[in-house]
């Protein structure tokens, strides 16, 4: 690649053999492929997808791609930070491997982001096997601090949080903000980054002019192939989701963030107890809620360090965020609608 790429697409792979070919083929077909840098990082996959990725990429023009073996399963955050540190593009685009792009997705995405003056953003996300709407980012957060309101906005608009499956951000801002917090490992990482974008004076946008297709929860809800047909979760997933949502507010200084933290603690206690009754095992509460609370205490030095590191970058108040993004619609309403459509989730211990 003779000139600096306009966008660096970062794909983290872990046992994604089923999805990688279509994802990479759609990137190779991009209308601005000559200005795209593709970095595929592997978290020590065990299903042969590492070799598949290398074989597919070898057919591409030299200099347009890099394959990076991370050397361990470092989760989403460190797994993406490692290849992002080698990127050269003006924009970073963190893309899940269970996606495929239209031929003009990246061209439209960059053009719309530049037009809106966005710091970060997401394209319109459609179901993997159809043009049915899936998401366009979280419009705000509810009374308990959970992201909500994934509406199909009629035009590009600011949102609290771009989708993690297709997260676009200026590389300079990603580096300035410290990238993904590697202590998170996985889940709520895009929410944490988006709060930092907004509080530091930037903007996150739903960039409706661009679109892609996404399977969603491919590793957790594998049944159904291209189409999700059931809900599955695990104690491991719920622990990280619960803990990391709490950490988002512990990393922000101020009374309002502490209030949302306490509100969320109350919700998680009630939800964890209800889940234990439904599953008929108290270990669900212990593994997903009590363990999350314990980790908040165990990592208090890290959280204190992050608050101090971010404070000089903060330009907007937490109250400003409340006024702009607080929504009365509860996040769990969307969860209930998914349960209504797909049935009660199957929960595994571990």
CSV table of C-alpha atoms in Angstrom, one decimal:
chain,number,residue,atom,x,y,z
A,1,UNK,CA,0.0,0.0,0.0
A,2,UNK,CA,1.8,3.1,-1.3
A,3,UNK,CA,-0.1,5.7,0.9
A,4,UNK,CA,-1.4,5.8,4.4
A,5,UNK,CA,-4.7,3.9,4.6
A,6,UNK,CA,-7.8,5.9,5.4
A,7,UNK,CA,-9.2,3.2,7.6
A,8,UNK,CA,-7.7,0.2,9.5
A,9,UNK,CA,-10.1,-2.7,10.0
A,10,UNK,CA,-9.3,-4.7,13.1
A,11,UNK,CA,-10.8,-8.2,13.3
A,12,UNK,CA,-10.3,-10.2,16.4
A,13,UNK,CA,-10.7,-14.0,15.8
A,14,UNK,CA,-11.2,-16.7,18.3
A,15,UNK,CA,-12.5,-20.0,16.9
A,16,UNK,CA,-14.3,-18.2,14.1
A,17,UNK,CA,-13.7,-20.6,11.2
A,18,UNK,CA,-17.4,-20.6,10.3
A,19,UNK,CA,-17.5,-16.8,9.7
A,20,UNK,CA,-14.1,-15.7,8.5
A,21,UNK,CA,-14.3,-16.4,4.8
A,22,UNK,CA,-17.4,-14.4,4.2
A,23,UNK,CA,-16.2,-11.6,6.4
A,24,UNK,CA,-12.8,-11.3,4.6
A,25,UNK,CA,-14.3,-11.7,1.1
A,26,UNK,CA,-16.6,-8.8,1.8
A,27,UNK,CA,-13.7,-6.7,2.9
A,28,UNK,CA,-11.7,-7.6,-0.2
A,29,UNK,CA,-14.7,-6.4,-2.3
A,30,UNK,CA,-14.8,-2.9,-0.8
A,31,UNK,CA,-15.1,0.0,-3.2
A,32,UNK,CA,-12.2,1.7,-1.4
A,33,UNK,CA,-10.1,-1.4,-0.8
A,34,UNK,CA,-7.0,0.3,-2.0
A,35,UNK,CA,-7.3,2.7,1.0
A,36,UNK,CA,-8.1,0.0,3.5
A,37,UNK,CA,-5.7,-1.8,5.9
A,38,UNK,CA,-6.9,-5.1,7.4
A,39,UNK,CA,-5.4,-6.4,10.6
A,40,UNK,CA,-6.6,-9.9,11.7
A,41,UNK,CA,-5.5,-10.8,15.2
A,42,UNK,CA,-6.0,-14.3,16.6
A,43,UNK,CA,-6.5,-15.2,20.2
A,44,UNK,CA,-4.9,-18.6,19.9
A,45,UNK,CA,-7.8,-20.3,18.2
A,46,UNK,CA,-8.2,-24.1,18.4
A,47,UNK,CA,-10.5,-24.7,15.4
A,48,UNK,CA,-8.1,-24.1,12.6
A,49,UNK,CA,-9.3,-20.6,11.8
A,50,UNK,CA,-5.8,-19.2,12.4
A,51,UNK,CA,-4.5,-21.2,9.4
A,52,UNK,CA,-7.7,-20.4,7.4
A,53,UNK,CA,-7.2,-16.6,7.9
A,54,UNK,CA,-3.5,-16.8,6.8
A,55,UNK,CA,-4.4,-18.7,3.7
A,56,UNK,CA,-7.2,-16.3,2.7
A,57,UNK,CA,-5.1,-13.3,3.3
A,58,UNK,CA,-2.1,-14.6,1.3
A,59,UNK,CA,-4.2,-14.0,-1.8
A,60,UNK,CA,-4.5,-10.3,-1.1
A,61,UNK,CA,-2.1,-7.6,-2.4
A,62,UNK,CA,1.0,-7.3,-0.3
A,63,UNK,CA,0.9,-4.4,2.2
A,64,UNK,CA,-2.9,-4.4,2.5
A,65,UNK,CA,-3.1,-6.8,5.4
A,66,UNK,CA,-1.4,-8.1,8.5
A,67,UNK,CA,-2.0,-11.3,10.4
A,68,UNK,CA,-1.1,-11.1,14.1
A,69,UNK,CA,-1.0,-14.1,16.5
A,70,UNK,CA,-1.7,-12.6,19.9
A,71,UNK,CA,-0.3,-15.8,21.6
A,72,UNK,CA,-3.1,-16.3,24.1
A,73,UNK,CA,-6.8,-15.8,24.7
A,74,UNK,CA,-6.6,-12.2,25.9
A,75,UNK,CA,-10.3,-11.5,25.5
A,76,UNK,CA,-11.8,-8.7,23.4
A,77,UNK,CA,-10.0,-5.7,25.0
A,78,UNK,CA,-6.3,-6.7,24.9
A,79,UNK,CA,-7.0,-8.8,21.9
A,80,UNK,CA,-8.0,-5.7,20.0
A,81,UNK,CA,-5.5,-3.3,21.6
A,82,UNK,CA,-2.6,-5.4,20.3
A,83,UNK,CA,-3.4,-5.1,16.6
A,84,UNK,CA,-4.7,-1.5,17.0
A,85,UNK,CA,-1.2,-0.5,18.2
A,86,UNK,CA,0.1,-1.5,14.7
A,87,UNK,CA,-2.6,0.2,12.7
A,88,UNK,CA,-1.7,3.1,10.4
A,89,UNK,CA,-5.2,4.4,9.3
A,90,UNK,CA,-6.8,7.6,10.3
A,91,UNK,CA,-9.8,5.6,11.4
A,92,UNK,CA,-9.9,2.3,13.4
A,93,UNK,CA,-12.9,0.0,12.6
A,94,UNK,CA,-13.3,-2.8,15.2
A,95,UNK,CA,-15.2,-5.5,13.3
A,96,UNK,CA,-16.6,-8.8,14.6
A,97,UNK,CA,-15.8,-11.8,12.5
A,98,UNK,CA,-19.5,-12.8,12.3
A,99,UNK,CA,-20.2,-9.9,10.0
A,100,UNK,CA,-20.2,-9.2,6.3
A,101,UNK,CA,-20.2,-5.9,4.5
A,102,UNK,CA,-21.9,-4.4,1.5
A,103,UNK,CA,-19.4,-3.3,-1.2
A,104,UNK,CA,-19.8,0.4,-0.3
A,105,UNK,CA,-20.0,0.0,3.5
A,106,UNK,CA,-16.5,1.4,4.3
A,107,UNK,CA,-16.8,4.2,1.7
A,108,UNK,CA,-20.1,5.3,3.1
A,109,UNK,CA,-19.0,4.9,6.7
A,110,UNK,CA,-15.9,7.1,6.4
A,111,UNK,CA,-17.7,9.7,4.3
A,112,UNK,CA,-20.6,10.0,6.8
A,113,UNK,CA,-18.3,10.1,9.8
A,114,UNK,CA,-16.2,12.9,8.2
A,115,UNK,CA,-19.4,14.8,7.2
A,116,UNK,CA,-20.8,14.6,10.8
A,117,UNK,CA,-17.5,15.4,12.5
A,118,UNK,CA,-17.8,12.2,14.5
A,119,UNK,CA,-15.2,10.9,16.9
A,120,UNK,CA,-16.7,7.5,16.9
A,121,UNK,CA,-19.7,5.8,15.3
A,122,UNK,CA,-21.4,2.7,14.0
A,123,UNK,CA,-23.0,1.7,10.7
A,124,UNK,CA,-26.6,0.4,10.6
A,125,UNK,CA,-26.5,-3.2,11.6
A,126,UNK,CA,-28.8,-5.7,9.9
A,127,UNK,CA,-29.4,-9.4,10.6
A,128,UNK,CA,-26.8,-11.8,9.1
A,129,UNK,CA,-29.3,-13.6,6.8
A,130,UNK,CA,-31.6,-10.8,5.9
A,131,UNK,CA,-32.1,-7.0,5.7
A,132,UNK,CA,-34.1,-7.0,9.0
A,133,UNK,CA,-32.9,-4.2,11.3
A,134,UNK,CA,-30.8,-5.2,14.3
A,135,UNK,CA,-29.2,-2.1,15.7
A,136,UNK,CA,-27.9,1.4,15.2
A,137,UNK,CA,-26.2,2.0,18.5
A,138,UNK,CA,-27.6,2.6,22.0
A,139,UNK,CA,-29.5,6.0,22.0
A,140,UNK,CA,-29.1,6.4,25.8
A,141,UNK,CA,-29.0,4.7,29.2
A,142,UNK,CA,-31.8,3.9,31.6
A,143,UNK,CA,-32.4,4.7,35.3
A,144,UNK,CA,-29.9,1.9,36.2
A,145,UNK,CA,-27.2,3.0,33.8
A,146,UNK,CA,-27.7,0.2,31.3
A,147,UNK,CA,-27.5,1.2,27.5
A,148,UNK,CA,-30.9,1.1,25.9
A,149,UNK,CA,-33.0,2.4,22.9
A,150,UNK,CA,-31.6,0.6,19.9
A,151,UNK,CA,-33.9,2.4,17.4
A,152,UNK,CA,-33.7,2.5,13.6
A,153,UNK,CA,-33.2,6.3,13.5
A,154,UNK,CA,-34.4,7.9,10.2
A,155,UNK,CA,-31.1,9.7,9.7
A,156,UNK,CA,-27.6,9.8,11.2
A,157,UNK,CA,-27.8,11.0,14.8
A,158,UNK,CA,-25.7,11.2,18.0
A,159,UNK,CA,-25.9,8.1,20.2
A,160,UNK,CA,-24.5,7.2,23.6
A,161,UNK,CA,-22.8,4.1,22.3
A,162,UNK,CA,-21.9,2.7,18.9
A,163,UNK,CA,-22.2,-1.1,18.6
A,164,UNK,CA,-19.2,-3.2,19.6
A,165,UNK,CA,-19.5,-5.4,16.6
A,166,UNK,CA,-18.8,-2.5,14.3
A,167,UNK,CA,-17.1,0.3,16.3
A,168,UNK,CA,-15.5,3.1,14.3
A,169,UNK,CA,-13.2,5.6,16.1
A,170,UNK,CA,-10.5,8.0,15.1
A,171,UNK,CA,-7.2,6.3,15.8
A,172,UNK,CA,-5.7,9.5,17.4
A,173,UNK,CA,-8.6,9.6,19.9
A,174,UNK,CA,-8.5,5.9,20.6
A,175,UNK,CA,-4.8,6.3,21.5
A,176,UNK,CA,-5.4,9.5,23.5
A,177,UNK,CA,-8.2,7.8,25.6
A,178,UNK,CA,-6.0,4.8,26.3
A,179,UNK,CA,-7.8,2.3,24.1
A,180,UNK,CA,-10.0,-0.5,25.5
A,181,UNK,CA,-9.5,-1.1,29.3
A,182,UNK,CA,-7.8,-4.5,29.3
A,183,UNK,CA,-9.0,-5.3,32.8
A,184,UNK,CA,-12.5,-5.6,31.3
A,185,UNK,CA,-11.5,-8.7,29.3
A,186,UNK,CA,-14.9,-8.7,27.4
A,187,UNK,CA,-18.4,-7.2,27.6
A,188,UNK,CA,-19.3,-3.5,28.2
A,189,UNK,CA,-16.0,-2.4,26.8
A,190,UNK,CA,-17.6,-0.4,24.0
A,191,UNK,CA,-19.8,1.3,26.7
A,192,UNK,CA,-16.8,2.3,28.7
A,193,UNK,CA,-15.0,3.7,25.7
A,194,UNK,CA,-18.1,5.6,24.6
A,195,UNK,CA,-18.5,7.3,27.9
A,196,UNK,CA,-14.8,8.4,27.7
A,197,UNK,CA,-15.4,9.7,24.2
A,198,UNK,CA,-18.3,11.9,25.3
A,199,UNK,CA,-16.9,13.1,28.6
A,200,UNK,CA,-13.6,14.1,26.9
A,201,UNK,CA,-15.5,16.3,24.4
A,202,UNK,CA,-16.0,14.0,21.5
A,203,UNK,CA,-19.2,12.6,19.8
A,204,UNK,CA,-20.5,9.2,19.0
A,205,UNK,CA,-22.8,8.8,16.0
A,206,UNK,CA,-25.2,6.4,14.4
A,207,UNK,CA,-24.1,6.6,10.8
A,208,UNK,CA,-27.1,5.4,9.0
A,209,UNK,CA,-25.8,5.9,5.4
A,210,UNK,CA,-23.6,2.8,5.9
A,211,UNK,CA,-24.8,-0.8,6.6
A,212,UNK,CA,-23.5,-4.2,7.3
A,213,UNK,CA,-24.8,-7.7,8.4
A,214,UNK,CA,-24.2,-9.2,11.8
A,215,UNK,CA,-25.0,-12.7,13.2
A,216,UNK,CA,-24.6,-11.7,16.9
A,217,UNK,CA,-23.6,-13.9,19.9
A,218,UNK,CA,-22.1,-16.4,17.5
A,219,UNK,CA,-19.8,-17.9,20.2
A,220,UNK,CA,-22.5,-18.1,22.9
A,221,UNK,CA,-25.6,-18.8,20.8
A,222,UNK,CA,-24.1,-21.1,18.1
A,223,UNK,CA,-27.3,-23.0,17.3
A,224,UNK,CA,-29.2,-22.0,14.2
A,225,UNK,CA,-26.2,-21.2,11.9
A,226,UNK,CA,-26.7,-17.9,10.2
A,227,UNK,CA,-29.9,-17.2,12.2
A,228,UNK,CA,-30.2,-16.9,16.0
A,229,UNK,CA,-32.9,-19.4,17.1
A,230,UNK,CA,-32.4,-19.4,20.9
A,231,UNK,CA,-30.9,-17.5,23.8
A,232,UNK,CA,-27.9,-18.8,25.7
A,233,UNK,CA,-25.8,-17.3,28.4
A,234,UNK,CA,-23.4,-18.5,31.2
A,235,UNK,CA,-22.3,-17.6,34.6
A,236,UNK,CA,-19.0,-16.5,33.0
A,237,UNK,CA,-20.7,-14.1,30.6
A,238,UNK,CA,-23.1,-12.7,33.2
A,239,UNK,CA,-20.2,-12.1,35.7
A,240,UNK,CA,-18.2,-10.1,33.2
A,241,UNK,CA,-21.2,-8.1,32.0
A,242,UNK,CA,-22.3,-7.3,35.5
A,243,UNK,CA,-18.9,-6.4,36.8
A,244,UNK,CA,-17.9,-4.3,33.8
A,245,UNK,CA,-21.1,-2.3,33.8
A,246,UNK,CA,-20.4,-1.4,37.5
A,247,UNK,CA,-16.8,-0.5,36.6
A,248,UNK,CA,-18.0,2.0,34.0
A,249,UNK,CA,-19.4,4.2,36.7
A,250,UNK,CA,-16.6,3.5,39.3
A,251,UNK,CA,-14.2,4.9,36.7
A,252,UNK,CA,-16.0,8.2,36.6
A,253,UNK,CA,-15.6,10.8,39.4
A,254,UNK,CA,-18.6,12.4,41.0
A,255,UNK,CA,-21.8,12.0,43.0
A,256,UNK,CA,-24.0,11.2,40.0
A,257,UNK,CA,-21.9,8.3,38.9
A,258,UNK,CA,-21.9,6.8,42.4
A,259,UNK,CA,-25.7,7.1,42.5
A,260,UNK,CA,-26.0,5.2,39.2
A,261,UNK,CA,-23.5,2.6,40.6
A,262,UNK,CA,-25.7,2.0,43.7
A,263,UNK,CA,-28.9,1.9,41.6
A,264,UNK,CA,-27.3,-0.8,39.4
A,265,UNK,CA,-26.1,-2.7,42.4
A,266,UNK,CA,-29.7,-2.9,43.7
A,267,UNK,CA,-31.0,-4.1,40.3
A,268,UNK,CA,-28.3,-6.7,40.0
A,269,UNK,CA,-29.0,-8.1,43.4
A,270,UNK,CA,-32.7,-8.4,42.6
A,271,UNK,CA,-32.0,-9.9,39.2
A,272,UNK,CA,-29.4,-12.4,40.5
A,273,UNK,CA,-31.7,-13.6,43.2
A,274,UNK,CA,-34.5,-14.0,40.8
A,275,UNK,CA,-32.2,-15.9,38.4
A,276,UNK,CA,-31.1,-18.2,41.3
A,277,UNK,CA,-34.7,-19.0,42.1
A,278,UNK,CA,-35.5,-19.7,38.5
A,279,UNK,CA,-32.5,-22.0,38.0
A,280,UNK,CA,-32.8,-23.5,41.5
A,281,UNK,CA,-29.1,-22.9,42.3
A,282,UNK,CA,-27.7,-20.2,44.5
A,283,UNK,CA,-24.4,-20.5,42.8
A,284,UNK,CA,-25.8,-18.3,40.0
A,285,UNK,CA,-26.1,-15.3,42.3
A,286,UNK,CA,-22.7,-16.1,43.9
A,287,UNK,CA,-20.9,-16.5,40.5
A,288,UNK,CA,-22.5,-13.5,38.7
A,289,UNK,CA,-23.4,-10.9,41.3
A,290,UNK,CA,-21.5,-11.5,44.5
A,291,UNK,CA,-18.3,-12.2,42.5
A,292,UNK,CA,-18.8,-9.0,40.5
A,293,UNK,CA,-19.1,-7.0,43.8
A,294,UNK,CA,-15.9,-8.7,45.1
A,295,UNK,CA,-14.0,-7.8,42.0
A,296,UNK,CA,-15.0,-4.2,42.3
A,297,UNK,CA,-13.3,-4.1,45.6
A,298,UNK,CA,-10.3,-6.2,44.5
A,299,UNK,CA,-9.6,-3.9,41.5
A,300,UNK,CA,-10.2,-0.6,43.4
A,301,UNK,CA,-6.6,0.5,42.8
A,302,UNK,CA,-7.0,0.1,39.1
A,303,UNK,CA,-10.3,2.0,39.1
A,304,UNK,CA,-8.7,4.8,41.2
A,305,UNK,CA,-5.8,5.0,38.7
A,306,UNK,CA,-8.2,5.1,35.8
A,307,UNK,CA,-10.2,8.0,37.4
A,308,UNK,CA,-7.0,9.9,38.0
A,309,UNK,CA,-5.7,9.3,34.5
A,310,UNK,CA,-8.9,10.4,32.8
A,311,UNK,CA,-9.6,13.4,34.9
A,312,UNK,CA,-7.3,15.8,32.9
A,313,UNK,CA,-9.1,14.7,29.7
A,314,UNK,CA,-12.6,15.3,31.0
A,315,UNK,CA,-14.4,18.3,29.4
A,316,UNK,CA,-18.0,17.5,30.1
A,317,UNK,CA,-19.8,16.7,33.4
A,318,UNK,CA,-21.6,13.6,34.3
A,319,UNK,CA,-24.7,15.8,34.8
A,320,UNK,CA,-24.4,16.9,31.2
A,321,UNK,CA,-24.5,13.2,30.2
A,322,UNK,CA,-27.6,12.7,32.3
A,323,UNK,CA,-29.5,15.6,30.7
A,324,UNK,CA,-28.6,14.4,27.2
A,325,UNK,CA,-28.8,10.6,27.4
A,326,UNK,CA,-31.0,9.5,30.3
A,327,UNK,CA,-34.0,7.5,29.0
A,328,UNK,CA,-37.1,6.3,30.9
A,329,UNK,CA,-37.3,3.1,28.9
A,330,UNK,CA,-35.7,0.2,30.8
A,331,UNK,CA,-32.9,-1.7,29.1
A,332,UNK,CA,-34.4,-5.0,30.3
A,333,UNK,CA,-37.6,-4.3,28.3
A,334,UNK,CA,-35.6,-5.1,25.1
A,335,UNK,CA,-34.3,-8.3,26.9
A,336,UNK,CA,-37.9,-9.3,27.6
A,337,UNK,CA,-38.9,-8.8,23.9
A,338,UNK,CA,-36.0,-11.1,22.9
A,339,UNK,CA,-37.2,-13.7,25.4
A,340,UNK,CA,-40.7,-13.4,24.0
A,341,UNK,CA,-39.4,-14.1,20.5
A,342,UNK,CA,-36.8,-16.8,21.3
A,343,UNK,CA,-37.9,-18.2,24.6
A,344,UNK,CA,-36.2,-18.3,28.1
A,345,UNK,CA,-32.4,-18.3,28.0
A,346,UNK,CA,-30.4,-21.5,28.6
A,347,UNK,CA,-27.9,-20.8,31.3
A,348,UNK,CA,-24.8,-22.9,31.8
A,349,UNK,CA,-22.7,-22.9,35.0
A,350,UNK,CA,-19.1,-22.0,34.2
